[in-house]
């Protein structure tokens, strides 16, 4: 039993170490001035991914601007008001939606926005990412808001504070660390998403700072393109981009955990 | 709605407005879900009209000839997902058992943390690593051993290519491991200690205690974890698209190339038009339906098992 259990742990940890080591070693070799300042090229040295870094930041920021209010408010609804069958239904659907393939969000937004509103854009990409964020944020927000003891709510209500003010000024601040953790984890998750962006933001070899007009360059799509290239220089840049993406995601992840540490139960494995 | 009316009578307009607002945001979750189904449904009219139900079991994937069926990609999805869940189910439940039953507290936290990092790495990075690092490595060290021992099995016949069903299944297994391990752990932790104590009191070893008392008790929950992991594997897109070779065929050997529902959409959507686009969207709708029902079933299983006080299962 002991041997078996330890063997399982080794089998699980080895691939992680392999992925991380490989990406770090290969990726760090690709990091130079051109990588951070140049535009992608189709062959030769492969150029850089400056436009993809900027595009990804814009898209993820826009997705957060859409997804966070929806997710947090839906979470507040679920924890504070969603008692009956409607609450149960929304909770159940939100849970199920967290497991929906991300590419489905992509083709949904393609039909809804790209076909109707004149083509690929960073906004369409952000919308598809926001769709993935909302259920995750809603469920994590619900979880931590529920952990706020009822006595705090009662104290506020007993002082004559209306319920909505109690929720916004007392309950939400008390749960803020946990809410932020959920938000950061979901941002980290969608920052690495590729599939929904393929047909919405589409990617671009040039700079595009306007998320409402024209294809938007995206770091994950640049990795995808590099993986399908035959040129060693381009693949090299792909490794560099993979390292950058992993670092971005892991930093967001670790930050989320640091915020939450020492705040009781919840978001840990 | 009567509570709204009551509040209005009490003159507490702020509460009413806030509750309605929260409800609207809550309903947005339902709206998105129904929006996806509705949007995909109307955009697949062309394909549904042309192929009807035969779409599901037609093995043709001839885009130029205008004959498109989903069987080859459904087959690819099922095969890769099943192999992935068998591999990561064995390891994932093993880790869960280890963490709950034997691991010292500190190691528990470290392993839990590492497994969670595995979940955070983006799919596209797994794909990139899979095609440039894992696939050649497997070809050099693992495939020759399999060929020596098992070449007589049809599923291991033929030459190995880097981009193959075999490689894709293994990468999928690594990717869904965190899901399987995390939920199995929650489920095994929820087994009451009295079960363990009873078994130990009867003189059982730790292994007997686990296999005869804990595992049977947690059976449904673990099953739920496995099904949930399979749902993940079925919907995983980018890594598979890069690794599986994107050849919509009914492969017999795992060393051949294949395609899954998600990978065919990712690979072909950009160039698709008209009927083909409609057919791809229909595959997307099918994928949505399949993963939705897998999730519903798995969640019901896990949910009935791990009720409060743990507060449900996070994924």
JSON list of C-alpha atoms in Angstrom, two decimals, chain A residues 46-258:
[
{"chain": "A", "resi": 46, "resn": "UNK", "atom": "CA", "xyz": [11.14, 33.97, -35.43]},
{"chain": "A", "resi": 47, "resn": "UNK", "atom": "CA", "xyz": [11.13, 37.56, -34.19]},
{"chain": "A", "resi": 48, "resn": "UNK", "atom": "CA", "xyz": [9.38, 38.45, -30.94]},
{"chain": "A", "resi": 49, "resn": "UNK", "atom": "CA", "xyz": [6.01, 38.48, -29.29]},
{"chain": "A", "resi": 50, "resn": "UNK", "atom": "CA", "xyz": [5.71, 42.07, -28.05]},
{"chain": "A", "resi": 51, "resn": "UNK", "atom": "CA", "xyz": [2.35, 42.52, -29.77]},
{"chain": "A", "resi": 52, "resn": "UNK", "atom": "CA", "xyz": [1.05, 39.27, -28.27]},
{"chain": "A", "resi": 53, "resn": "UNK", "atom": "CA", "xyz": [2.02, 40.31, -24.74]},
{"chain": "A", "resi": 54, "resn": "UNK", "atom": "CA", "xyz": [0.23, 43.63, -25.10]},
{"chain": "A", "resi": 55, "resn": "UNK", "atom": "CA", "xyz": [-2.78, 42.04, -26.83]},
{"chain": "A", "resi": 56, "resn": "UNK", "atom": "CA", "xyz": [-3.15, 39.37, -24.18]},
{"chain": "A", "resi": 57, "resn": "UNK", "atom": "CA", "xyz": [-3.02, 41.95, -21.38]},
{"chain": "A", "resi": 58, "resn": "UNK", "atom": "CA", "xyz": [-5.68, 44.07, -23.11]},
{"chain": "A", "resi": 59, "resn": "UNK", "atom": "CA", "xyz": [-7.93, 41.10, -23.81]},
{"chain": "A", "resi": 60, "resn": "UNK", "atom": "CA", "xyz": [-7.66, 39.65, -20.31]},
{"chain": "A", "resi": 61, "resn": "UNK", "atom": "CA", "xyz": [-8.25, 43.09, -18.74]},
{"chain": "A", "resi": 62, "resn": "UNK", "atom": "CA", "xyz": [-11.36, 43.56, -20.86]},
{"chain": "A", "resi": 63, "resn": "UNK", "atom": "CA", "xyz": [-12.57, 40.04, -20.06]},
{"chain": "A", "resi": 64, "resn": "UNK", "atom": "CA", "xyz": [-12.10, 40.77, -16.35]},
{"chain": "A", "resi": 65, "resn": "UNK", "atom": "CA", "xyz": [-14.01, 44.04, -16.67]},
{"chain": "A", "resi": 66, "resn": "UNK", "atom": "CA", "xyz": [-16.96, 42.08, -18.07]},
{"chain": "A", "resi": 67, "resn": "UNK", "atom": "CA", "xyz": [-16.66, 38.86, -16.13]},
{"chain": "A", "resi": 68, "resn": "UNK", "atom": "CA", "xyz": [-15.89, 40.08, -12.60]},
{"chain": "A", "resi": 69, "resn": "UNK", "atom": "CA", "xyz": [-19.05, 42.17, -11.98]},
{"chain": "A", "resi": 70, "resn": "UNK", "atom": "CA", "xyz": [-21.27, 39.46, -13.45]},
{"chain": "A", "resi": 71, "resn": "UNK", "atom": "CA", "xyz": [-19.53, 36.69, -11.54]},
{"chain": "A", "resi": 72, "resn": "UNK", "atom": "CA", "xyz": [-19.38, 38.46, -8.18]},
{"chain": "A", "resi": 73, "resn": "UNK", "atom": "CA", "xyz": [-22.99, 39.66, -8.35]},
{"chain": "A", "resi": 74, "resn": "UNK", "atom": "CA", "xyz": [-24.20, 36.22, -9.39]},
{"chain": "A", "resi": 75, "resn": "UNK", "atom": "CA", "xyz": [-22.24, 34.78, -6.47]},
{"chain": "A", "resi": 76, "resn": "UNK", "atom": "CA", "xyz": [-23.84, 37.27, -4.08]},
{"chain": "A", "resi": 77, "resn": "UNK", "atom": "CA", "xyz": [-27.23, 36.33, -5.44]},
{"chain": "A", "resi": 78, "resn": "UNK", "atom": "CA", "xyz": [-26.54, 32.64, -4.88]},
{"chain": "A", "resi": 79, "resn": "UNK", "atom": "CA", "xyz": [-25.31, 33.06, -1.32]},
{"chain": "A", "resi": 80, "resn": "UNK", "atom": "CA", "xyz": [-27.68, 35.76, -0.07]},
{"chain": "A", "resi": 81, "resn": "UNK", "atom": "CA", "xyz": [-30.90, 35.23, -1.99]},
{"chain": "A", "resi": 82, "resn": "UNK", "atom": "CA", "xyz": [-30.76, 32.01, -4.00]},
{"chain": "A", "resi": 83, "resn": "UNK", "atom": "CA", "xyz": [-32.61, 29.72, -1.63]},
{"chain": "A", "resi": 84, "resn": "UNK", "atom": "CA", "xyz": [-35.46, 28.29, -3.71]},
{"chain": "A", "resi": 85, "resn": "UNK", "atom": "CA", "xyz": [-35.56, 26.18, -6.85]},
{"chain": "A", "resi": 86, "resn": "UNK", "atom": "CA", "xyz": [-34.28, 29.06, -8.98]},
{"chain": "A", "resi": 87, "resn": "UNK", "atom": "CA", "xyz": [-31.17, 29.41, -6.84]},
{"chain": "A", "resi": 88, "resn": "UNK", "atom": "CA", "xyz": [-30.60, 25.67, -6.96]},
{"chain": "A", "resi": 89, "resn": "UNK", "atom": "CA", "xyz": [-30.99, 25.68, -10.74]},
{"chain": "A", "resi": 90, "resn": "UNK", "atom": "CA", "xyz": [-28.57, 28.58, -11.24]},
{"chain": "A", "resi": 91, "resn": "UNK", "atom": "CA", "xyz": [-26.07, 26.97, -8.86]},
{"chain": "A", "resi": 92, "resn": "UNK", "atom": "CA", "xyz": [-26.30, 23.67, -10.69]},
{"chain": "A", "resi": 93, "resn": "UNK", "atom": "CA", "xyz": [-25.97, 25.20, -14.14]},
{"chain": "A", "resi": 94, "resn": "UNK", "atom": "CA", "xyz": [-23.02, 27.34, -13.01]},
{"chain": "A", "resi": 95, "resn": "UNK", "atom": "CA", "xyz": [-21.32, 24.23, -11.64]},
{"chain": "A", "resi": 96, "resn": "UNK", "atom": "CA", "xyz": [-21.88, 22.38, -14.88]},
{"chain": "A", "resi": 97, "resn": "UNK", "atom": "CA", "xyz": [-20.71, 25.32, -16.98]},
{"chain": "A", "resi": 98, "resn": "UNK", "atom": "CA", "xyz": [-17.32, 25.29, -15.26]},
{"chain": "A", "resi": 99, "resn": "UNK", "atom": "CA", "xyz": [-16.69, 21.99, -17.05]},
{"chain": "A", "resi": 100, "resn": "UNK", "atom": "CA", "xyz": [-17.84, 23.05, -20.50]},
{"chain": "A", "resi": 101, "resn": "UNK", "atom": "CA", "xyz": [-15.17, 22.89, -23.24]},
{"chain": "A", "resi": 102, "resn": "UNK", "atom": "CA", "xyz": [-13.72, 26.35, -23.76]},
{"chain": "A", "resi": 103, "resn": "UNK", "atom": "CA", "xyz": [-13.90, 26.01, -27.53]},
{"chain": "A", "resi": 104, "resn": "UNK", "atom": "CA", "xyz": [-17.70, 26.00, -27.29]},
{"chain": "A", "resi": 105, "resn": "UNK", "atom": "CA", "xyz": [-17.52, 29.52, -25.82]},
{"chain": "A", "resi": 106, "resn": "UNK", "atom": "CA", "xyz": [-15.39, 30.44, -28.82]},
{"chain": "A", "resi": 107, "resn": "UNK", "atom": "CA", "xyz": [-17.79, 29.24, -31.49]},
{"chain": "A", "resi": 108, "resn": "UNK", "atom": "CA", "xyz": [-20.73, 30.72, -29.55]},
{"chain": "A", "resi": 109, "resn": "UNK", "atom": "CA", "xyz": [-19.16, 34.19, -29.57]},
{"chain": "A", "resi": 110, "resn": "UNK", "atom": "CA", "xyz": [-18.17, 33.65, -33.20]},
{"chain": "A", "resi": 111, "resn": "UNK", "atom": "CA", "xyz": [-21.83, 33.22, -34.13]},
{"chain": "A", "resi": 112, "resn": "UNK", "atom": "CA", "xyz": [-23.05, 35.93, -31.79]},
{"chain": "A", "resi": 113, "resn": "UNK", "atom": "CA", "xyz": [-20.49, 38.70, -32.26]},
{"chain": "A", "resi": 114, "resn": "UNK", "atom": "CA", "xyz": [-18.01, 38.00, -35.05]},
{"chain": "A", "resi": 115, "resn": "UNK", "atom": "CA", "xyz": [-20.68, 37.23, -37.65]},
{"chain": "A", "resi": 116, "resn": "UNK", "atom": "CA", "xyz": [-23.00, 40.04, -36.58]},
{"chain": "A", "resi": 117, "resn": "UNK", "atom": "CA", "xyz": [-20.69, 42.86, -35.55]},
{"chain": "A", "resi": 118, "resn": "UNK", "atom": "CA", "xyz": [-18.20, 42.92, -38.35]},
{"chain": "A", "resi": 119, "resn": "UNK", "atom": "CA", "xyz": [-15.39, 40.48, -37.80]},
{"chain": "A", "resi": 120, "resn": "UNK", "atom": "CA", "xyz": [-12.70, 39.43, -35.39]},
{"chain": "A", "resi": 121, "resn": "UNK", "atom": "CA", "xyz": [-11.83, 41.71, -32.49]},
{"chain": "A", "resi": 122, "resn": "UNK", "atom": "CA", "xyz": [-10.22, 41.74, -29.08]},
{"chain": "A", "resi": 123, "resn": "UNK", "atom": "CA", "xyz": [-13.64, 42.46, -27.64]},
{"chain": "A", "resi": 124, "resn": "UNK", "atom": "CA", "xyz": [-15.06, 39.24, -29.07]},
{"chain": "A", "resi": 125, "resn": "UNK", "atom": "CA", "xyz": [-12.12, 37.36, -27.57]},
{"chain": "A", "resi": 126, "resn": "UNK", "atom": "CA", "xyz": [-12.65, 39.04, -24.21]},
{"chain": "A", "resi": 127, "resn": "UNK", "atom": "CA", "xyz": [-16.33, 38.15, -24.29]},
{"chain": "A", "resi": 128, "resn": "UNK", "atom": "CA", "xyz": [-15.57, 34.47, -24.86]},
{"chain": "A", "resi": 129, "resn": "UNK", "atom": "CA", "xyz": [-13.11, 34.52, -21.93]},
{"chain": "A", "resi": 130, "resn": "UNK", "atom": "CA", "xyz": [-15.64, 36.32, -19.73]},
{"chain": "A", "resi": 131, "resn": "UNK", "atom": "CA", "xyz": [-18.16, 33.54, -20.41]},
{"chain": "A", "resi": 132, "resn": "UNK", "atom": "CA", "xyz": [-15.65, 31.10, -18.98]},
{"chain": "A", "resi": 133, "resn": "UNK", "atom": "CA", "xyz": [-14.94, 33.32, -15.97]},
{"chain": "A", "resi": 134, "resn": "UNK", "atom": "CA", "xyz": [-18.49, 34.04, -14.81]},
{"chain": "A", "resi": 135, "resn": "UNK", "atom": "CA", "xyz": [-19.50, 30.59, -13.49]},
{"chain": "A", "resi": 136, "resn": "UNK", "atom": "CA", "xyz": [-16.12, 30.07, -11.80]},
{"chain": "A", "resi": 137, "resn": "UNK", "atom": "CA", "xyz": [-16.20, 33.45, -10.04]},
{"chain": "A", "resi": 138, "resn": "UNK", "atom": "CA", "xyz": [-19.86, 33.02, -9.13]},
{"chain": "A", "resi": 139, "resn": "UNK", "atom": "CA", "xyz": [-19.27, 29.70, -7.39]},
{"chain": "A", "resi": 140, "resn": "UNK", "atom": "CA", "xyz": [-16.10, 30.75, -5.57]},
{"chain": "A", "resi": 141, "resn": "UNK", "atom": "CA", "xyz": [-17.72, 34.02, -4.46]},
{"chain": "A", "resi": 142, "resn": "UNK", "atom": "CA", "xyz": [-20.74, 32.14, -3.19]},
{"chain": "A", "resi": 143, "resn": "UNK", "atom": "CA", "xyz": [-18.48, 29.81, -1.27]},
{"chain": "A", "resi": 144, "resn": "UNK", "atom": "CA", "xyz": [-16.59, 32.49, 0.63]},
{"chain": "A", "resi": 145, "resn": "UNK", "atom": "CA", "xyz": [-19.57, 34.81, 1.19]},
{"chain": "A", "resi": 146, "resn": "UNK", "atom": "CA", "xyz": [-21.33, 31.86, 2.82]},
{"chain": "A", "resi": 147, "resn": "UNK", "atom": "CA", "xyz": [-18.45, 31.51, 5.24]},
{"chain": "A", "resi": 148, "resn": "UNK", "atom": "CA", "xyz": [-19.16, 34.99, 6.68]},
{"chain": "A", "resi": 149, "resn": "UNK", "atom": "CA", "xyz": [-20.88, 34.26, 10.01]},
{"chain": "A", "resi": 150, "resn": "UNK", "atom": "CA", "xyz": [-24.55, 35.17, 10.27]},
{"chain": "A", "resi": 151, "resn": "UNK", "atom": "CA", "xyz": [-23.89, 37.00, 13.52]},
{"chain": "A", "resi": 152, "resn": "UNK", "atom": "CA", "xyz": [-22.13, 39.74, 11.56]},
{"chain": "A", "resi": 153, "resn": "UNK", "atom": "CA", "xyz": [-25.13, 40.15, 9.29]},
{"chain": "A", "resi": 154, "resn": "UNK", "atom": "CA", "xyz": [-27.46, 40.16, 12.29]},
{"chain": "A", "resi": 155, "resn": "UNK", "atom": "CA", "xyz": [-25.40, 42.80, 14.09]},
{"chain": "A", "resi": 156, "resn": "UNK", "atom": "CA", "xyz": [-25.60, 45.09, 11.11]},
{"chain": "A", "resi": 157, "resn": "UNK", "atom": "CA", "xyz": [-29.30, 44.48, 10.53]},
{"chain": "A", "resi": 158, "resn": "UNK", "atom": "CA", "xyz": [-30.01, 45.05, 14.21]},
{"chain": "A", "resi": 159, "resn": "UNK", "atom": "CA", "xyz": [-28.48, 48.50, 13.92]},
{"chain": "A", "resi": 160, "resn": "UNK", "atom": "CA", "xyz": [-31.10, 49.28, 11.32]},
{"chain": "A", "resi": 161, "resn": "UNK", "atom": "CA", "xyz": [-28.86, 49.01, 8.28]},
{"chain": "A", "resi": 162, "resn": "UNK", "atom": "CA", "xyz": [-30.84, 47.84, 5.21]},
{"chain": "A", "resi": 163, "resn": "UNK", "atom": "CA", "xyz": [-30.02, 44.40, 3.92]},
{"chain": "A", "resi": 164, "resn": "UNK", "atom": "CA", "xyz": [-28.43, 45.53, 0.67]},
{"chain": "A", "resi": 165, "resn": "UNK", "atom": "CA", "xyz": [-26.14, 47.92, 2.50]},
{"chain": "A", "resi": 166, "resn": "UNK", "atom": "CA", "xyz": [-25.28, 45.19, 4.98]},
{"chain": "A", "resi": 167, "resn": "UNK", "atom": "CA", "xyz": [-24.32, 42.94, 2.08]},
{"chain": "A", "resi": 168, "resn": "UNK", "atom": "CA", "xyz": [-22.19, 45.52, 0.29]},
{"chain": "A", "resi": 169, "resn": "UNK", "atom": "CA", "xyz": [-20.59, 47.27, 3.27]},
{"chain": "A", "resi": 170, "resn": "UNK", "atom": "CA", "xyz": [-20.26, 44.46, 5.82]},
{"chain": "A", "resi": 171, "resn": "UNK", "atom": "CA", "xyz": [-20.53, 41.00, 4.26]},
{"chain": "A", "resi": 172, "resn": "UNK", "atom": "CA", "xyz": [-18.58, 41.55, 1.05]},
{"chain": "A", "resi": 173, "resn": "UNK", "atom": "CA", "xyz": [-15.65, 43.35, 2.74]},
{"chain": "A", "resi": 174, "resn": "UNK", "atom": "CA", "xyz": [-15.47, 40.51, 5.27]},
{"chain": "A", "resi": 175, "resn": "UNK", "atom": "CA", "xyz": [-15.16, 38.02, 2.41]},
{"chain": "A", "resi": 176, "resn": "UNK", "atom": "CA", "xyz": [-13.03, 40.22, 0.19]},
{"chain": "A", "resi": 177, "resn": "UNK", "atom": "CA", "xyz": [-9.84, 38.14, 0.46]},
{"chain": "A", "resi": 178, "resn": "UNK", "atom": "CA", "xyz": [-11.64, 35.02, -0.65]},
{"chain": "A", "resi": 179, "resn": "UNK", "atom": "CA", "xyz": [-13.50, 36.81, -3.43]},
{"chain": "A", "resi": 180, "resn": "UNK", "atom": "CA", "xyz": [-10.22, 38.24, -4.75]},
{"chain": "A", "resi": 181, "resn": "UNK", "atom": "CA", "xyz": [-8.66, 34.79, -4.65]},
{"chain": "A", "resi": 182, "resn": "UNK", "atom": "CA", "xyz": [-11.47, 33.35, -6.75]},
{"chain": "A", "resi": 183, "resn": "UNK", "atom": "CA", "xyz": [-11.20, 36.24, -9.20]},
{"chain": "A", "resi": 184, "resn": "UNK", "atom": "CA", "xyz": [-7.43, 35.90, -9.55]},
{"chain": "A", "resi": 185, "resn": "UNK", "atom": "CA", "xyz": [-7.64, 32.14, -10.03]},
{"chain": "A", "resi": 186, "resn": "UNK", "atom": "CA", "xyz": [-10.19, 32.54, -12.79]},
{"chain": "A", "resi": 187, "resn": "UNK", "atom": "CA", "xyz": [-8.17, 35.32, -14.44]},
{"chain": "A", "resi": 188, "resn": "UNK", "atom": "CA", "xyz": [-5.12, 33.04, -14.33]},
{"chain": "A", "resi": 189, "resn": "UNK", "atom": "CA", "xyz": [-7.17, 30.27, -15.90]},
{"chain": "A", "resi": 190, "resn": "UNK", "atom": "CA", "xyz": [-8.49, 32.27, -18.83]},
{"chain": "A", "resi": 191, "resn": "UNK", "atom": "CA", "xyz": [-5.16, 34.02, -19.44]},
{"chain": "A", "resi": 192, "resn": "UNK", "atom": "CA", "xyz": [-3.85, 30.73, -20.78]},
{"chain": "A", "resi": 193, "resn": "UNK", "atom": "CA", "xyz": [-6.93, 29.83, -22.80]},
{"chain": "A", "resi": 194, "resn": "UNK", "atom": "CA", "xyz": [-6.35, 29.48, -26.52]},
{"chain": "A", "resi": 195, "resn": "UNK", "atom": "CA", "xyz": [-9.31, 27.70, -28.07]},
{"chain": "A", "resi": 196, "resn": "UNK", "atom": "CA", "xyz": [-11.93, 30.44, -27.50]},
{"chain": "A", "resi": 197, "resn": "UNK", "atom": "CA", "xyz": [-9.58, 33.06, -28.96]},
{"chain": "A", "resi": 198, "resn": "UNK", "atom": "CA", "xyz": [-8.91, 31.23, -32.23]},
{"chain": "A", "resi": 199, "resn": "UNK", "atom": "CA", "xyz": [-12.16, 32.36, -33.86]},
{"chain": "A", "resi": 200, "resn": "UNK", "atom": "CA", "xyz": [-12.84, 35.52, -31.89]},
{"chain": "A", "resi": 201, "resn": "UNK", "atom": "CA", "xyz": [-9.65, 37.55, -31.39]},
{"chain": "A", "resi": 202, "resn": "UNK", "atom": "CA", "xyz": [-8.05, 35.49, -34.16]},
{"chain": "A", "resi": 203, "resn": "UNK", "atom": "CA", "xyz": [-4.50, 36.68, -33.54]},
{"chain": "A", "resi": 204, "resn": "UNK", "atom": "CA", "xyz": [-2.41, 39.04, -35.62]},
{"chain": "A", "resi": 205, "resn": "UNK", "atom": "CA", "xyz": [1.19, 39.56, -36.60]},
{"chain": "A", "resi": 206, "resn": "UNK", "atom": "CA", "xyz": [1.00, 43.27, -35.93]},
{"chain": "A", "resi": 207, "resn": "UNK", "atom": "CA", "xyz": [0.23, 45.56, -33.02]},
{"chain": "A", "resi": 208, "resn": "UNK", "atom": "CA", "xyz": [-3.42, 46.29, -32.42]},
{"chain": "A", "resi": 209, "resn": "UNK", "atom": "CA", "xyz": [-4.30, 48.42, -29.42]},
{"chain": "A", "resi": 210, "resn": "UNK", "atom": "CA", "xyz": [-7.98, 48.84, -30.26]},
{"chain": "A", "resi": 211, "resn": "UNK", "atom": "CA", "xyz": [-9.93, 45.87, -28.89]},
{"chain": "A", "resi": 212, "resn": "UNK", "atom": "CA", "xyz": [-13.05, 46.88, -30.82]},
{"chain": "A", "resi": 213, "resn": "UNK", "atom": "CA", "xyz": [-11.54, 46.83, -34.26]},
{"chain": "A", "resi": 214, "resn": "UNK", "atom": "CA", "xyz": [-9.68, 44.18, -36.16]},
{"chain": "A", "resi": 215, "resn": "UNK", "atom": "CA", "xyz": [-7.93, 40.95, -35.12]},
{"chain": "A", "resi": 216, "resn": "UNK", "atom": "CA", "xyz": [-6.06, 41.11, -31.84]},
{"chain": "A", "resi": 217, "resn": "UNK", "atom": "CA", "xyz": [-2.62, 39.50, -31.36]},
{"chain": "A", "resi": 218, "resn": "UNK", "atom": "CA", "xyz": [-2.66, 36.93, -28.53]},
{"chain": "A", "resi": 219, "resn": "UNK", "atom": "CA", "xyz": [0.23, 35.16, -26.82]},
{"chain": "A", "resi": 220, "resn": "UNK", "atom": "CA", "xyz": [-1.47, 31.71, -26.71]},
{"chain": "A", "resi": 221, "resn": "UNK", "atom": "CA", "xyz": [-2.28, 31.89, -30.42]},
{"chain": "A", "resi": 222, "resn": "UNK", "atom": "CA", "xyz": [1.34, 32.76, -31.14]},
{"chain": "A", "resi": 223, "resn": "UNK", "atom": "CA", "xyz": [2.37, 29.59, -29.30]},
{"chain": "A", "resi": 224, "resn": "UNK", "atom": "CA", "xyz": [-0.17, 27.63, -31.34]},
{"chain": "A", "resi": 225, "resn": "UNK", "atom": "CA", "xyz": [1.20, 29.03, -34.60]},
{"chain": "A", "resi": 226, "resn": "UNK", "atom": "CA", "xyz": [4.78, 28.36, -33.53]},
{"chain": "A", "resi": 227, "resn": "UNK", "atom": "CA", "xyz": [3.90, 24.74, -32.75]},
{"chain": "A", "resi": 228, "resn": "UNK", "atom": "CA", "xyz": [2.72, 24.27, -36.33]},
{"chain": "A", "resi": 229, "resn": "UNK", "atom": "CA", "xyz": [5.77, 25.90, -37.85]},
{"chain": "A", "resi": 230, "resn": "UNK", "atom": "CA", "xyz": [8.66, 24.01, -39.44]},
{"chain": "A", "resi": 231, "resn": "UNK", "atom": "CA", "xyz": [11.26, 26.70, -38.69]},
{"chain": "A", "resi": 232, "resn": "UNK", "atom": "CA", "xyz": [13.50, 26.16, -35.64]},
{"chain": "A", "resi": 233, "resn": "UNK", "atom": "CA", "xyz": [13.68, 29.91, -35.03]},
{"chain": "A", "resi": 234, "resn": "UNK", "atom": "CA", "xyz": [9.91, 30.22, -34.83]},
{"chain": "A", "resi": 235, "resn": "UNK", "atom": "CA", "xyz": [9.63, 27.14, -32.57]},
{"chain": "A", "resi": 236, "resn": "UNK", "atom": "CA", "xyz": [12.30, 28.67, -30.34]},
{"chain": "A", "resi": 237, "resn": "UNK", "atom": "CA", "xyz": [10.19, 31.81, -29.93]},
{"chain": "A", "resi": 238, "resn": "UNK", "atom": "CA", "xyz": [7.26, 29.49, -29.16]},
{"chain": "A", "resi": 239, "resn": "UNK", "atom": "CA", "xyz": [9.19, 28.03, -26.22]},
{"chain": "A", "resi": 240, "resn": "UNK", "atom": "CA", "xyz": [9.91, 31.54, -24.97]},
{"chain": "A", "resi": 241, "resn": "UNK", "atom": "CA", "xyz": [6.23, 32.45, -25.25]},
{"chain": "A", "resi": 242, "resn": "UNK", "atom": "CA", "xyz": [5.24, 29.23, -23.44]},
{"chain": "A", "resi": 243, "resn": "UNK", "atom": "CA", "xyz": [7.57, 30.11, -20.56]},
{"chain": "A", "resi": 244, "resn": "UNK", "atom": "CA", "xyz": [6.16, 33.62, -20.39]},
{"chain": "A", "resi": 245, "resn": "UNK", "atom": "CA", "xyz": [2.58, 32.31, -20.35]},
{"chain": "A", "resi": 246, "resn": "UNK", "atom": "CA", "xyz": [3.34, 29.73, -17.66]},
{"chain": "A", "resi": 247, "resn": "UNK", "atom": "CA", "xyz": [5.03, 32.40, -15.53]},
{"chain": "A", "resi": 248, "resn": "UNK", "atom": "CA", "xyz": [2.08, 34.77, -15.90]},
{"chain": "A", "resi": 249, "resn": "UNK", "atom": "CA", "xyz": [-0.38, 32.05, -14.92]},
{"chain": "A", "resi": 250, "resn": "UNK", "atom": "CA", "xyz": [1.69, 30.72, -12.02]},
{"chain": "A", "resi": 251, "resn": "UNK", "atom": "CA", "xyz": [2.36, 34.19, -10.60]},
{"chain": "A", "resi": 252, "resn": "UNK", "atom": "CA", "xyz": [-1.37, 34.98, -10.65]},
{"chain": "A", "resi": 253, "resn": "UNK", "atom": "CA", "xyz": [-2.03, 31.61, -9.04]},
{"chain": "A", "resi": 254, "resn": "UNK", "atom": "CA", "xyz": [0.53, 32.04, -6.29]},
{"chain": "A", "resi": 255, "resn": "UNK", "atom": "CA", "xyz": [-0.62, 35.60, -5.60]},
{"chain": "A", "resi": 256, "resn": "UNK", "atom": "CA", "xyz": [-4.15, 34.31, -5.19]},
{"chain": "A", "resi": 257, "resn": "UNK", "atom": "CA", "xyz": [-2.96, 31.75, -2.67]},
{"chain": "A", "resi": 258, "resn": "UNK", "atom": "CA", "xyz": [-0.93, 34.28, -0.71]}
]
